[in-house]
Amino acid sequence: MKLTARLAGAAVAAMALVVAMLITAPPAASAQLTEVTGFGTNPTNLRMHLYVPDGVGTRPALLVAVHYCTGSGPAFYSGTEFASLADQYKFIVVYPSATRSGSCFDVSSPQALRHDGGSDPVGIVSMVRYVQQRYNADPARTYVTGASSGGMMTNVLLGAYPDVFKAGAAFMGVPFGCFATTDGSSWNSTCANGQLIKTPQEWGDLVRAAYPGYTGPRPRMQVWHGTEDSTLRYPNFGEEIKQWTNVHGLSQTPSMTDQPRSGWTRTRYGGTGTTVAVEGISLQGVGHSLPQGGMAAMVLAFFGLDTPGPSQTPTSTPTSTPTGTPTVSPGACKVTYSMNTWNNGFTTAVTITNTGTTQLSSWSLAFTLPAGQAITGAWNATVSPASGAVTARNVSYNGTLAPGASTQFGFQATHNGNTAAPSSFALNGAACTT
């Protein structure tokens, strides 16, 4: 089948997608979607639209939201919930627009699949750099999501630019490198039909080869797919999970499986909390029509953007207490920090015990990671930034800590040979014993 015919079919699917996605109006705020030009290196002349909420903080998070074939940045802005959620949680959203025939993004050329190789990914990264410089956006809280062609681009950006993006959420995507072609075409039928099957190691090697010599932390990945997807077929969902668990050095056996909604099966790898290294959501009976209502909020929870960022909430330190946080007397807390290390990574179990006489309704634990260590995923807490002086904050279900009670969270991290533990901890601003 010729590419034009395929794109015509994609257009029909996209129209259905737009109808399914038009579940919210643009946010009722004075902030407006604006087009930005001259944002940096842009080899394929992508267009950039930007949404900056009213009241955004001094160090905001940044989300790149990438549209489907035949779509545009403004259409993805109007048809998804990310802008209204940005108003609520005060992060900035970039909406790129593809300029090729069919308005699909390049996820297949050799240039697109190599770090700084050229094509669409370079233009998108330029948009990110522009917002980081112009609005002081936080590089440690820079994320990407997308649907269909945008879901494929999410995989590409996380694979080729692990130094830029901390996590991604791909709706109806395919693994990094799955759509690769060398004949100048932009369609790969074998991949689209779910017939390109590789071992986890082979998929992981494709990602590692995209940025030779990179040894830093890898982005976390959340993938969504409907079992009845006839455009980018369902087997791609399993291949994405194989790829990203391998990239993170994890087993393909889930750490947790549940059903957050009827017909949904969620699997988590590398932990059981909300911000694990890899998460997959399989949707029984759903076709090529994602995201749907409420899914954007689950993306934000996976990213950790559903809580105030450091520009809205003061960070705990051993010498100060955040405003409104239950106080802890010095020495009225104990921390146990247990590490399981391997050649270039480790997991940590952290136990906090309230040894005081006052019940806590919320908690934050501040500590400094030794040089060369960087967090790639956490469970039972939100932890930011990824390195240096970090703060772990309770999630919705474990904020209460009665006198004598304990709670535990954990995280996975990389290291460069330094496997030392933090030298001190502070709970809600007060030093703890270890």
XYZ file of C-alpha atoms in Angstrom:
434
model
C 0.000 0.000 0.000
C 1.328 3.466 -0.854
C 2.214 5.885 1.900
C -0.495 8.351 0.792
C -3.142 5.693 1.178
C -1.826 4.802 4.603
C -1.910 8.430 5.636
C -5.462 8.737 4.388
C -6.391 5.825 6.601
C -4.517 7.434 9.442
C -6.500 10.617 8.882
C -9.764 8.739 9.352
C -8.415 7.180 12.533
C -7.212 10.567 13.702
C -10.654 12.096 13.208
C -12.093 9.428 15.462
C -9.284 10.074 17.899
C -10.040 13.794 18.012
C -13.714 13.108 18.749
C -12.734 10.756 21.553
C -10.237 13.215 22.952
C -12.470 16.319 22.925
C -13.519 15.773 26.491
C -12.472 19.105 27.892
C -12.498 22.661 26.632
C -9.311 24.695 26.748
C -8.684 25.861 30.289
C -10.729 28.794 31.517
C -7.823 31.059 32.329
C -6.240 34.203 30.969
C -3.195 32.224 29.866
C -3.238 31.514 26.132
C -1.571 29.107 23.748
C 1.041 31.086 21.843
C 3.299 30.263 18.912
C 7.046 30.662 19.341
C 9.436 31.115 16.422
C 13.211 31.274 16.354
C 13.572 28.850 19.253
C 16.816 27.254 18.062
C 18.101 24.568 15.719
C 15.118 23.215 13.787
C 16.195 21.171 10.745
C 12.652 20.150 9.722
C 10.937 23.471 10.418
C 8.670 22.176 13.155
C 6.230 24.672 14.652
C 6.183 25.311 18.389
C 3.195 26.307 20.505
C 3.615 27.060 24.190
C 1.231 27.124 27.138
C 2.436 28.899 30.283
C -0.195 28.867 33.070
C -0.942 31.909 35.161
C 1.024 31.847 38.409
C 3.688 29.432 37.231
C 6.555 29.195 39.717
C 10.146 30.281 39.423
C 11.392 26.760 38.644
C 8.509 25.089 36.786
C 8.346 21.582 35.399
C 8.045 21.155 31.646
C 5.919 18.715 29.645
C 6.231 18.165 25.888
C 2.916 16.901 24.446
C 3.238 15.415 20.955
C 0.289 15.003 18.577
C -0.882 12.158 16.318
C -0.658 11.951 12.489
C -2.802 14.590 10.708
C -2.901 16.534 13.972
C -1.197 19.666 15.225
C 0.037 21.179 18.445
C -3.068 23.406 18.817
C -5.351 20.404 18.186
C -3.579 18.389 20.878
C -3.858 21.374 23.222
C -7.615 21.656 22.651
C -8.341 17.940 22.630
C -6.487 16.732 25.718
C -6.479 17.518 29.422
C -2.828 18.470 29.789
C -3.342 22.254 29.640
C -6.092 22.245 32.270
C -3.891 20.086 34.491
C -1.038 22.516 33.885
C -3.266 25.274 35.286
C -3.827 23.156 38.386
C -0.241 22.030 38.987
C 1.610 24.973 37.401
C 3.849 23.323 34.828
C 4.593 24.521 31.292
C 3.474 22.582 28.198
C 5.156 22.608 24.772
C 3.059 21.425 21.821
C 5.211 20.702 18.730
C 3.597 20.503 15.282
C 4.928 18.217 12.549
C 5.449 19.710 9.081
C 5.880 16.609 6.908
C 3.193 15.217 4.610
C 0.418 13.758 6.730
C 1.657 15.710 9.773
C 3.413 12.647 11.175
C 6.678 12.937 13.100
C 9.890 11.345 11.868
C 10.453 8.258 14.013
C 12.032 6.135 11.292
C 15.054 7.832 9.708
C 18.619 7.087 10.852
C 18.959 10.763 11.780
C 15.942 10.701 14.096
C 17.169 7.600 15.897
C 20.562 9.002 16.863
C 21.428 11.515 19.570
C 21.875 14.906 17.888
C 21.510 13.150 14.535
C 19.039 15.615 13.065
C 15.387 15.695 11.925
C 12.350 16.239 14.167
C 13.867 15.213 17.529
C 16.490 17.947 17.279
C 13.787 20.580 16.803
C 11.802 19.291 19.774
C 14.883 19.320 22.004
C 15.520 22.908 20.884
C 12.023 23.775 22.116
C 12.887 22.242 25.480
C 16.155 24.196 25.703
C 14.315 27.403 24.813
C 11.799 26.971 27.653
C 14.524 26.021 30.112
C 16.418 29.202 29.275
C 13.478 31.573 28.845
C 11.347 30.374 31.790
C 13.958 28.708 34.023
C 12.188 25.354 33.582
C 13.625 22.575 35.721
C 15.790 20.094 33.721
C 15.213 17.529 36.495
C 11.435 17.736 35.845
C 11.236 17.635 32.046
C 8.864 15.054 30.562
C 7.257 13.992 27.278
C 3.985 12.347 26.311
C 2.260 11.679 23.019
C -0.359 9.707 21.113
C 0.127 7.477 18.051
C 2.866 9.249 16.057
C 3.455 11.247 19.237
C 3.622 8.029 21.247
C 6.259 6.731 18.868
C 8.127 10.037 19.201
C 7.972 9.691 22.987
C 9.895 6.415 22.669
C 12.361 8.044 20.273
C 13.033 11.034 22.524
C 13.544 8.901 25.626
C 15.873 6.601 23.705
C 18.008 9.210 21.975
C 17.876 11.968 24.616
C 18.068 10.359 28.067
C 19.975 13.435 29.192
C 16.987 15.683 28.439
C 13.864 13.782 29.518
C 13.309 12.260 32.949
C 10.232 10.205 32.049
C 7.753 9.635 29.254
C 4.229 8.331 28.696
C 3.477 6.803 25.300
C -0.106 6.274 24.154
C -0.389 3.774 21.272
C 3.325 3.825 20.523
C 5.972 1.362 19.363
C 9.434 0.620 20.775
C 12.398 2.831 20.012
C 13.818 1.777 16.640
C 10.809 -0.359 15.696
C 9.775 1.968 12.858
C 13.321 2.339 11.519
C 13.684 2.453 7.743
C 16.616 3.144 5.432
C 14.828 3.685 2.106
C 13.508 7.158 2.834
C 9.972 5.996 3.571
C 8.211 6.814 6.821
C 6.043 3.713 7.199
C 7.138 0.327 8.531
C 4.362 -2.222 8.033
C 6.136 -4.978 9.954
C 6.351 -2.808 13.054
C 2.893 -1.269 12.678
C 1.332 -4.721 12.441
C 3.070 -5.884 15.602
C 5.230 -8.383 13.738
C 8.656 -7.053 14.736
C 9.563 -9.196 17.731
C 12.927 -8.957 19.484
C 14.461 -10.127 22.721
C 14.609 -7.625 25.591
C 18.376 -7.408 25.108
C 18.014 -6.637 21.401
C 15.476 -3.902 22.075
C 17.621 -2.480 24.865
C 20.702 -2.498 22.643
C 18.882 -0.305 20.117
C 18.334 2.315 22.808
C 21.896 2.118 24.107
C 23.301 2.443 20.569
C 21.374 5.697 20.015
C 23.697 7.603 22.352
C 27.039 5.781 22.500
C 29.011 6.427 25.650
C 26.059 7.712 27.679
C 26.250 6.361 31.244
C 23.753 8.546 33.079
C 20.304 7.660 34.400
C 17.654 6.440 31.970
C 14.180 7.959 31.778
C 11.220 6.145 33.308
C 8.534 4.970 30.887
C 4.769 4.514 31.036
C 3.076 2.816 28.053
C -0.641 2.611 27.168
C -2.245 0.423 24.484
C -5.672 -0.905 23.533
C -5.999 -4.580 22.696
C -8.082 -3.799 19.566
C -5.723 -1.203 18.076
C -5.727 -1.864 14.312
C -3.324 0.955 13.359
C -0.357 0.213 15.631
C -1.239 -3.247 16.785
C -1.272 -4.456 20.363
C 1.895 -6.661 20.302
C 3.889 -3.408 20.263
C 2.775 -2.859 23.854
C 4.631 -5.956 25.057
C 7.674 -5.128 22.951
C 7.862 -1.648 24.542
C 7.789 -3.214 27.998
C 10.545 -5.649 27.016
C 12.653 -2.755 25.771
C 12.324 -0.400 28.705
C 12.635 -3.014 31.429
C 15.870 -4.125 29.769
C 17.114 -0.546 29.565
C 16.534 -0.273 33.325
C 18.073 -3.677 34.061
C 14.760 -5.099 35.291
C 13.003 -8.413 34.966
C 10.033 -8.672 32.615
C 8.094 -10.156 35.531
C 5.902 -7.440 37.042
C 6.484 -6.309 40.610
C 2.763 -5.581 40.795
C -0.367 -6.213 38.718
C -3.754 -4.607 39.356
C -6.868 -3.285 37.633
C -7.315 0.425 38.362
C -10.500 0.445 36.249
C -12.729 -2.172 34.665
C -10.997 -3.609 31.602
C -7.637 -2.080 32.502
C -4.643 -4.173 33.494
C -1.728 -2.249 34.994
C 1.700 -3.783 35.499
C 4.627 -2.171 37.293
C 8.278 -3.109 37.065
C 11.068 -2.225 39.477
C 8.710 -1.432 42.345
C 5.060 -1.118 43.304
C 4.648 2.634 43.804
C 3.327 5.277 41.455
C 6.677 6.478 40.102
C 8.270 3.145 39.188
C 10.830 2.698 36.404
C 8.368 1.105 33.960
C 4.575 0.926 33.966
C 2.199 -0.556 31.404
C -1.571 -0.077 31.122
C -3.379 -2.518 28.814
C -6.947 -1.563 27.832
C -9.260 -4.431 26.929
C -11.397 -3.849 23.841
C -10.031 -0.346 23.145
C -8.865 0.673 19.676
C -6.675 3.469 18.350
C -8.394 6.178 20.422
C -6.159 7.302 23.275
C -5.858 9.214 25.546
C -9.334 9.238 27.034
C -10.744 11.103 30.029
C -8.756 10.788 33.226
C -5.711 9.242 31.618
C -3.743 12.491 31.568
C -4.061 12.684 35.360
C -2.554 9.205 35.634
C 0.323 10.329 33.435
C 0.976 13.235 35.793
C 0.928 10.918 38.799
C 3.501 8.671 37.109
C 5.681 11.706 36.390
C 5.228 13.023 39.931
C 3.673 16.248 38.628
C 0.476 15.855 40.644
C 2.149 17.447 43.668
C 3.523 20.991 43.991
C 7.025 21.324 42.623
C 10.001 22.884 44.394
C 9.011 26.355 43.189
C 5.642 26.061 44.967
C 6.641 24.075 48.056
C 9.752 24.918 50.113
C 12.227 22.066 50.317
C 13.010 20.598 53.747
C 16.517 21.075 55.069
C 18.111 20.135 58.398
C 17.943 23.764 59.528
C 14.457 24.906 58.471
C 10.886 23.644 58.536
C 8.532 24.061 55.529
C 5.569 26.307 56.239
C 2.509 24.304 57.243
C 4.434 21.036 57.747
C 3.988 19.222 61.086
C 7.091 19.852 63.151
C 9.443 17.199 64.475
C 11.691 17.685 67.492
C 15.400 17.091 66.791
C 16.214 13.437 67.339
C 12.530 12.422 67.393
C 12.932 10.365 64.246
C 15.068 7.456 63.116
C 16.047 6.476 59.583
C 17.250 3.081 58.391
C 18.829 3.106 54.924
C 19.462 -0.286 53.305
C 21.159 -0.608 49.880
C 21.334 -3.437 47.367
C 24.053 -2.561 44.832
C 25.303 -3.979 41.535
C 27.852 -2.888 38.928
C 26.328 0.487 38.033
C 23.107 0.687 39.998
C 21.364 0.057 43.283
C 18.010 -0.049 45.030
C 17.406 1.383 48.466
C 14.827 0.668 51.166
C 14.372 3.617 53.520
C 12.482 3.195 56.808
C 11.330 6.265 58.743
C 10.307 5.833 62.391
C 8.553 8.547 64.367
C 10.293 8.283 67.766
C 8.614 11.418 69.099
C 5.303 11.949 70.880
C 3.435 13.901 68.166
C 1.546 12.341 65.266
C 2.577 13.564 61.819
C -0.061 14.187 59.159
C 2.542 14.549 56.417
C 6.280 14.101 56.099
C 9.248 15.018 53.952
C 12.700 13.519 54.334
C 15.680 15.566 53.144
C 19.086 14.047 52.435
C 22.006 14.446 50.048
C 22.982 11.688 47.628
C 26.737 11.149 47.308
C 28.375 12.387 44.102
C 27.762 10.218 41.051
C 24.429 8.816 42.228
C 21.175 9.611 40.395
C 17.655 8.373 41.109
C 15.755 6.756 38.215
C 12.559 5.698 39.991
C 10.888 5.656 43.398
C 7.977 3.981 45.154
C 5.831 4.940 48.159
C 7.188 8.502 47.930
C 7.854 11.259 45.424
C 11.551 12.082 45.313
C 13.079 15.122 43.604
C 15.415 16.216 42.189
C 17.214 13.119 40.891
C 20.597 13.901 42.429
C 22.342 16.079 44.970
C 20.181 17.464 47.775
C 16.909 15.564 47.377
C 13.621 15.434 49.260
C 11.298 12.437 49.558
C 7.672 13.343 50.260
C 4.828 11.106 51.334
C 2.170 10.017 48.855
C -1.574 10.083 49.499
C -1.776 6.844 51.489
C 1.223 7.033 53.854
C 1.378 10.597 55.155
C 0.131 9.829 58.675
C 2.875 8.687 61.040
C 1.794 8.069 64.630
C 4.267 8.108 67.553
C 6.287 4.890 67.410
C 5.070 4.060 63.898
C 7.242 3.478 60.837
C 6.800 3.848 57.101
C 9.007 2.707 54.251
C 9.760 3.958 50.757
C 12.415 3.071 48.233
C 14.097 4.094 45.048
C 16.317 2.810 42.266
C 19.403 4.734 41.228
C 22.569 4.595 39.168
C 26.105 5.195 40.448
C 29.576 5.718 39.025
C 31.334 3.501 41.564
C 30.438 5.518 44.647
C 27.990 3.381 46.653
C 28.170 5.341 49.903
C 24.991 6.158 51.833
C 23.878 9.713 52.683
C 25.578 11.029 55.801
C 22.481 12.561 57.420
C 18.701 12.826 57.185
C 16.157 15.438 58.249
C 12.443 14.741 58.723
C 10.268 17.853 58.310
C 13.363 19.933 58.952
C 14.639 18.092 62.055
C 17.764 15.912 62.143
C 17.152 12.174 62.579
C 19.253 9.467 64.158
C 20.447 6.583 61.962
